[in-house]
mmCIF file of C-alpha atoms and ligand atoms in Angstrom:
data_model
loop_
_atom_site.group_PDB
_atom_site.id
_atom_site.type_symbol
_atom_site.label_atom_id
_atom_site.label_comp_id
_atom_site.label_asym_id
_atom_site.label_seq_id
_atom_site.Cartn_x
_atom_site.Cartn_y
_atom_site.Cartn_z
ATOM 1 C CA MET A 8 -97.027 142.034 9.503
ATOM 2 C CA THR A 9 -94.873 144.312 11.609
ATOM 3 C CA LEU A 10 -92.320 146.460 9.746
ATOM 4 C CA LYS A 11 -89.458 144.431 11.915
ATOM 5 C CA ASP A 12 -90.805 141.268 10.289
ATOM 6 C CA GLU A 13 -91.080 142.717 6.412
ATOM 7 C CA GLN A 14 -87.034 143.810 6.862
ATOM 8 C CA ARG A 15 -86.010 140.538 8.337
ATOM 9 C CA MET A 16 -87.829 138.889 5.282
ATOM 10 C CA GLN A 17 -86.261 141.200 3.456
ATOM 11 C CA PHE A 18 -82.767 140.472 5.044
ATOM 12 C CA VAL A 19 -83.091 136.555 4.414
ATOM 13 C CA PHE A 20 -84.186 137.517 0.658
ATOM 14 C CA SER A 21 -81.040 139.327 0.236
ATOM 15 C CA LEU A 22 -78.823 136.683 1.784
ATOM 16 C CA ARG A 23 -80.543 134.067 -0.818
ATOM 17 C CA GLN A 24 -79.814 136.385 -3.721
ATOM 18 C CA HIS A 25 -75.789 136.621 -2.586
ATOM 19 C CA GLY A 26 -75.674 132.762 -2.899
ATOM 20 C CA VAL A 27 -76.480 131.912 0.859
ATOM 21 C CA THR A 28 -78.370 128.697 0.469
ATOM 22 C CA ASP A 29 -77.675 126.117 2.820
ATOM 23 C CA ALA A 30 -80.730 125.855 4.919
ATOM 24 C CA ARG A 31 -79.059 125.583 8.387
ATOM 25 C CA VAL A 32 -77.139 128.849 7.532
ATOM 26 C CA LEU A 33 -80.225 130.570 6.630
ATOM 27 C CA GLU A 34 -81.914 129.372 9.834
ATOM 28 C CA ALA A 35 -79.533 130.722 12.069
ATOM 29 C CA MET A 36 -79.062 133.730 10.356
ATOM 30 C CA GLU A 37 -83.111 134.266 10.827
ATOM 31 C CA THR A 38 -83.015 133.561 14.496
ATOM 32 C CA ILE A 39 -80.151 135.625 15.413
ATOM 33 C CA ASP A 40 -81.536 139.275 15.278
ATOM 34 C CA ARG A 41 -78.061 141.293 13.889
ATOM 35 C CA GLY A 42 -80.221 144.159 15.687
ATOM 36 C CA ASP A 43 -79.101 143.022 19.193
ATOM 37 C CA PHE A 44 -75.330 143.554 17.792
ATOM 38 C CA VAL A 45 -75.319 147.066 16.646
ATOM 39 C CA LYS A 46 -75.837 150.091 18.705
ATOM 40 C CA GLY A 47 -76.859 153.705 18.684
ATOM 41 C CA ILE A 48 -77.726 155.557 15.561
ATOM 42 C CA PHE A 49 -76.758 152.388 13.148
ATOM 43 C CA ALA A 50 -79.199 149.984 15.327
ATOM 44 C CA GLU A 51 -81.960 151.070 12.923
ATOM 45 C CA ARG A 52 -80.042 149.978 9.718
ATOM 46 C CA ALA A 53 -78.958 146.512 11.238
ATOM 47 C CA TYR A 54 -81.281 144.598 8.807
ATOM 48 C CA GLU A 55 -79.614 146.360 5.632
ATOM 49 C CA ASP A 56 -77.053 143.944 3.730
ATOM 50 C CA THR A 57 -73.943 146.283 4.520
ATOM 51 C CA PRO A 58 -71.103 146.606 7.113
ATOM 52 C CA LEU A 59 -71.714 149.015 10.090
ATOM 53 C CA PRO A 60 -69.565 150.768 12.146
ATOM 54 C CA ILE A 61 -69.110 149.603 15.722
ATOM 55 C CA ALA A 62 -66.711 150.199 18.694
ATOM 56 C CA CYS A 63 -62.770 150.553 18.607
ATOM 57 C CA GLY A 64 -62.899 151.652 15.210
ATOM 58 C CA GLN A 65 -63.912 148.317 13.914
ATOM 59 C CA THR A 66 -66.967 147.135 11.927
ATOM 60 C CA ILE A 67 -69.865 144.407 12.010
ATOM 61 C CA SER A 68 -69.430 142.760 8.667
ATOM 62 C CA GLN A 69 -71.903 142.674 5.955
ATOM 63 C CA PRO A 70 -74.733 140.149 6.800
ATOM 64 C CA ALA A 71 -74.139 138.200 3.070
ATOM 65 C CA ILE A 72 -70.364 137.737 3.807
ATOM 66 C CA VAL A 73 -70.985 136.572 7.175
ATOM 67 C CA GLY A 74 -73.726 134.080 5.491
ATOM 68 C CA LEU A 75 -71.254 133.311 2.611
ATOM 69 C CA MET A 76 -68.334 132.651 5.108
ATOM 70 C CA THR A 77 -70.259 130.715 7.296
ATOM 71 C CA GLN A 78 -71.547 128.513 4.609
ATOM 72 C CA ALA A 79 -67.714 128.086 3.349
ATOM 73 C CA LEU A 80 -67.013 126.657 6.952
ATOM 74 C CA ALA A 81 -69.684 123.721 6.523
ATOM 75 C CA VAL A 82 -69.869 123.632 10.263
ATOM 76 C CA ALA A 83 -71.594 120.321 11.800
ATOM 77 C CA PRO A 84 -73.374 120.119 15.265
ATOM 78 C CA ARG A 85 -70.497 118.225 17.102
ATOM 79 C CA HIS A 86 -67.881 120.822 15.779
ATOM 80 C CA LYS A 87 -65.337 123.001 17.873
ATOM 81 C CA VAL A 88 -65.041 126.220 16.249
ATOM 82 C CA LEU A 89 -62.511 128.855 16.638
ATOM 83 C CA GLU A 90 -63.214 132.709 15.543
ATOM 84 C CA ILE A 91 -60.843 135.194 15.442
ATOM 85 C CA GLY A 92 -61.933 138.902 15.547
ATOM 86 C CA THR A 93 -65.293 138.888 17.875
ATOM 87 C CA GLY A 94 -66.132 142.462 17.135
ATOM 88 C CA SER A 95 -69.701 142.666 17.891
ATOM 89 C CA GLY A 96 -70.064 139.040 18.412
ATOM 90 C CA TYR A 97 -72.592 138.328 15.764
ATOM 91 C CA GLN A 98 -70.517 135.986 13.633
ATOM 92 C CA ALA A 99 -70.050 134.110 16.716
ATOM 93 C CA ALA A 100 -73.612 134.245 17.611
ATOM 94 C CA VAL A 101 -74.342 132.455 14.159
ATOM 95 C CA LEU A 102 -71.893 130.109 14.429
ATOM 96 C CA SER A 103 -72.928 129.066 18.340
ATOM 97 C CA LEU A 104 -76.339 127.621 16.705
ATOM 98 C CA LEU A 105 -74.492 125.436 14.179
ATOM 99 C CA ALA A 106 -71.561 124.302 16.289
ATOM 100 C CA ARG A 107 -70.941 122.575 19.344
ATOM 101 C CA ARG A 108 -68.813 124.911 21.308
ATOM 102 C CA VAL A 109 -67.695 128.726 19.540
ATOM 103 C CA TYR A 110 -64.332 130.084 20.853
ATOM 104 C CA THR A 111 -64.036 133.844 19.575
ATOM 105 C CA VAL A 112 -60.997 135.992 20.496
ATOM 106 C CA ASP A 113 -60.673 139.831 19.759
ATOM 107 C CA ARG A 114 -57.390 141.976 20.889
ATOM 108 C CA HIS A 115 -59.990 144.537 22.200
ATOM 109 C CA GLY A 116 -61.139 143.937 25.682
ATOM 110 C CA ARG A 117 -63.889 146.167 25.245
ATOM 111 C CA LEU A 118 -65.318 144.455 22.496
ATOM 112 C CA VAL A 119 -65.195 141.267 24.239
ATOM 113 C CA ARG A 120 -66.883 142.427 27.110
ATOM 114 C CA GLU A 121 -69.597 143.991 25.196
ATOM 115 C CA ALA A 122 -70.362 140.959 23.087
ATOM 116 C CA GLN A 123 -70.282 139.034 25.930
ATOM 117 C CA GLU A 124 -73.159 140.800 27.918
ATOM 118 C CA VAL A 125 -75.129 140.095 24.619
ATOM 119 C CA PHE A 126 -74.506 136.521 24.874
ATOM 120 C CA GLU A 127 -75.502 135.885 28.068
ATOM 121 C CA ARG A 128 -78.679 138.178 27.402
ATOM 122 C CA LEU A 129 -79.813 135.697 24.705
ATOM 123 C CA GLY A 130 -78.516 132.580 26.652
ATOM 124 C CA LEU A 131 -75.817 131.546 23.809
ATOM 125 C CA ALA A 132 -73.959 129.546 26.650
ATOM 126 C CA ASN A 133 -71.759 127.475 24.658
ATOM 127 C CA ILE A 134 -69.563 130.709 23.481
ATOM 128 C CA THR A 135 -66.331 131.464 25.172
ATOM 129 C CA ALA A 136 -65.177 134.921 24.352
ATOM 130 C CA MET A 137 -61.379 135.859 25.545
ATOM 131 C CA THR A 138 -59.487 139.275 24.897
ATOM 132 C CA SER A 139 -56.470 137.764 22.816
ATOM 133 C CA ASP A 140 -54.114 138.190 19.999
ATOM 134 C CA GLY A 141 -55.428 136.084 17.500
ATOM 135 C CA SER A 142 -52.805 136.005 15.299
ATOM 136 C CA ARG A 143 -50.595 133.736 17.812
ATOM 137 C CA GLY A 144 -53.415 131.080 17.482
ATOM 138 C CA PHE A 145 -55.693 129.759 20.387
ATOM 139 C CA PRO A 146 -53.655 127.209 22.157
ATOM 140 C CA GLU A 147 -55.447 126.891 25.198
ATOM 141 C CA GLN A 148 -58.092 124.993 23.349
ATOM 142 C CA ALA A 149 -56.548 123.908 20.005
ATOM 143 C CA PRO A 150 -57.144 121.854 17.987
ATOM 144 C CA PHE A 151 -59.930 122.929 16.155
ATOM 145 C CA ASP A 152 -62.512 121.293 13.512
ATOM 146 C CA ARG A 153 -63.411 125.081 12.064
ATOM 147 C CA ILE A 154 -61.609 128.138 11.989
ATOM 148 C CA ILE A 155 -62.567 131.546 11.106
ATOM 149 C CA VAL A 156 -60.536 134.703 10.826
ATOM 150 C CA THR A 157 -62.873 137.983 10.526
ATOM 151 C CA ALA A 158 -60.103 140.263 9.671
ATOM 152 C CA ALA A 159 -57.464 140.504 6.591
ATOM 153 C CA ALA A 160 -54.385 138.469 7.208
ATOM 154 C CA GLU A 161 -51.180 138.867 4.420
ATOM 155 C CA ASP A 162 -51.037 135.434 4.341
ATOM 156 C CA PRO A 163 -53.007 132.774 6.515
ATOM 157 C CA PRO A 164 -51.500 132.802 10.031
ATOM 158 C CA GLY A 165 -48.994 129.890 10.583
ATOM 159 C CA PRO A 166 -50.219 129.309 14.251
ATOM 160 C CA LEU A 167 -53.534 129.192 13.263
ATOM 161 C CA LEU A 168 -53.269 126.579 10.250
ATOM 162 C CA ALA A 169 -51.213 124.640 13.275
ATOM 163 C CA GLU A 170 -54.164 124.459 15.061
ATOM 164 C CA LEU A 171 -56.504 123.005 12.458
ATOM 165 C CA LYS A 172 -57.408 119.517 12.761
ATOM 166 C CA THR A 173 -56.787 116.968 9.944
ATOM 167 C CA GLY A 174 -60.085 117.190 7.504
ATOM 168 C CA GLY A 175 -60.439 120.732 9.299
ATOM 169 C CA ILE A 176 -61.386 124.106 7.285
ATOM 170 C CA MET A 177 -60.142 127.405 7.920
ATOM 171 C CA VAL A 178 -61.750 130.534 5.905
ATOM 172 C CA VAL A 179 -59.576 133.598 5.926
ATOM 173 C CA PRO A 180 -59.396 136.586 3.959
ATOM 174 C CA VAL A 181 -56.115 137.388 2.523
ATOM 175 C CA GLY A 182 -54.425 140.481 1.012
ATOM 176 C CA ARG A 183 -53.429 143.615 2.236
ATOM 177 C CA SER A 184 -55.744 146.042 4.233
ATOM 178 C CA ASP A 185 -55.637 149.053 1.300
ATOM 179 C CA ALA A 186 -55.913 146.365 -1.631
ATOM 180 C CA VAL A 187 -58.162 143.825 -2.997
ATOM 181 C CA GLN A 188 -58.543 140.623 -0.533
ATOM 182 C CA VAL A 189 -59.421 137.424 -1.210
ATOM 183 C CA LEU A 190 -61.673 135.024 0.896
ATOM 184 C CA ILE A 191 -59.909 131.793 1.242
ATOM 185 C CA LYS A 192 -60.572 128.492 2.184
ATOM 186 C CA VAL A 193 -57.997 126.230 3.688
ATOM 187 C CA THR A 194 -58.484 122.596 4.270
ATOM 188 C CA ARG A 195 -56.056 120.758 6.115
ATOM 189 C CA THR A 196 -55.659 116.975 4.422
ATOM 190 C CA GLU A 197 -53.565 114.020 5.540
ATOM 191 C CA THR A 198 -50.452 115.620 3.753
ATOM 192 C CA GLY A 199 -50.584 119.045 3.577
ATOM 193 C CA PHE A 200 -53.240 122.261 3.106
ATOM 194 C CA ASP A 201 -55.417 122.590 -0.005
ATOM 195 C CA TYR A 202 -56.184 125.938 -0.722
ATOM 196 C CA ASP A 203 -59.709 127.456 -2.777
ATOM 197 C CA GLU A 204 -60.336 130.870 -3.465
ATOM 198 C CA LEU A 205 -63.846 132.002 -3.033
ATOM 199 C CA LEU A 206 -64.266 135.526 -3.524
ATOM 200 C CA GLN A 207 -63.280 139.306 -3.279
ATOM 201 C CA VAL A 208 -63.808 140.932 0.377
ATOM 202 C CA ARG A 209 -62.648 143.946 2.504
ATOM 203 C CA PHE A 210 -62.353 143.344 5.943
ATOM 204 C CA VAL A 211 -60.475 145.451 8.860
ATOM 205 C CA PRO A 212 -56.980 144.251 9.125
ATOM 206 C CA LEU A 213 -55.594 141.654 11.282
ATOM 207 C CA ILE A 214 -53.408 143.379 13.596
ATOM 208 C CA GLU A 215 -50.642 141.816 16.019
ATOM 209 C CA GLY A 216 -50.664 142.366 19.720
ATOM 210 C CA MET A 217 -53.063 143.469 22.171
ATOM 211 C CA GLY A 218 -55.754 146.510 21.642
ATOM 212 C CA ASP A 219 -55.709 149.514 23.501
ATOM 213 C CA GLY A 220 -59.225 149.197 25.059
HETATM 214 N N1 SAH B 310 -66.660 139.012 13.248
HETATM 215 C C1 SAH B 310 -67.047 140.396 13.737
HETATM 216 C C2 SAH B 310 -66.355 141.227 12.879
HETATM 217 C C3 SAH B 310 -65.137 141.647 12.923
HETATM 218 S S1 SAH B 310 -64.056 143.087 12.737
HETATM 219 C C4 SAH B 310 -68.412 140.429 13.852
HETATM 220 O O1 SAH B 310 -69.383 139.493 13.804
HETATM 221 O O2 SAH B 310 -68.874 141.423 14.164
HETATM 222 C C5 SAH B 310 -62.559 142.425 13.212
HETATM 223 C C6 SAH B 310 -62.224 142.432 14.288
HETATM 224 O O3 SAH B 310 -60.824 141.577 14.455
HETATM 225 C C7 SAH B 310 -62.317 143.719 15.341
HETATM 226 O O4 SAH B 310 -62.818 143.710 16.177
HETATM 227 C C8 SAH B 310 -60.471 143.665 15.855
HETATM 228 O O5 SAH B 310 -60.151 144.143 16.788
HETATM 229 C C9 SAH B 310 -59.880 142.179 15.219
HETATM 230 N N2 SAH B 310 -58.632 141.930 15.074
HETATM 231 C C10 SAH B 310 -57.873 142.261 14.898
HETATM 232 N N3 SAH B 310 -56.749 141.871 14.485
HETATM 233 C C11 SAH B 310 -56.870 141.016 15.551
HETATM 234 C C12 SAH B 310 -56.079 139.932 16.536
HETATM 235 N N4 SAH B 310 -54.694 139.691 15.897
HETATM 236 N N5 SAH B 310 -56.428 139.255 17.494
HETATM 237 C C13 SAH B 310 -57.802 139.234 17.549
HETATM 238 N N6 SAH B 310 -58.792 140.059 17.099
HETATM 239 C C14 SAH B 310 -58.302 140.561 16.232
#
C-alpha cells in the first residue's frame, strides 16, 4: 500500500467518524482527490481534515464539513444544483458525481478560472463555473433542485430562496463572520419554508458585489 492509499483510507475514516455515512457521498469523496484542488505548500496536507488556504484570501472547507453539507443536501442523480462560492472547486467536483448538472459561482474570477482548469483536466463536464455575485442568485438557470452556499450569510439570501423549487433544499451557513455560525437546512414546501439547524460551523463571509481578481 502506498502512503497515498493509506492517507485516503484515513480521510474516509475521518469522514465516517464525523457522521458522514451516506454511501454515495462517501464514494464521491473517495473518488475526487482533494489534492487536485490544493496548491503549493498546502498540497501535502490535502488529506487532513482541516480547512486550508487557497488564492484570494479564501479557504477550501474542512472535508468533514463538505461531507456533512453534501449529505444534508440529499442530491439525486436527476438534480440541478447551484453552489455559491466555488473557491477551489472541490465541493462542486464532489457534487458533480451526484447530480445531473452543477452550476457554481464565485465573486473572484481567478478562483473560477483555476477551478475550471481542474474540472477540465478531470473531465468533469457537467459543471458550469461562472464569475458572479451569488448573493443575487443565478436567474439564468433558476429554479434549482438544490442550492448550497459555502460562505456565511447573516440570513439566507432572499434571491436564493426564490430560486429554490418546491420540495427543494438549500444548505447555508448563517451568522456573522466573526461569530458562531449555524449550518441551516431550508426546505421549500408548498406553502413556505421549513428551517432545520444542523451544526455549528465557521465559514468566510458571503460578500455582496464582485471580487477584485
Ligand atoms: N466551496 C469552496 C470553498 C468556498 S470558500 C471549495 O470547495 O473550495 C467561500 C467562497 O465564497 C470564496 O471563494 C468567496 O470568494 C466566495 N464568495 C463570497 N461571497 C460571494 C458572493 N457574493 N458570490 C459568489 N461567491 C462568493
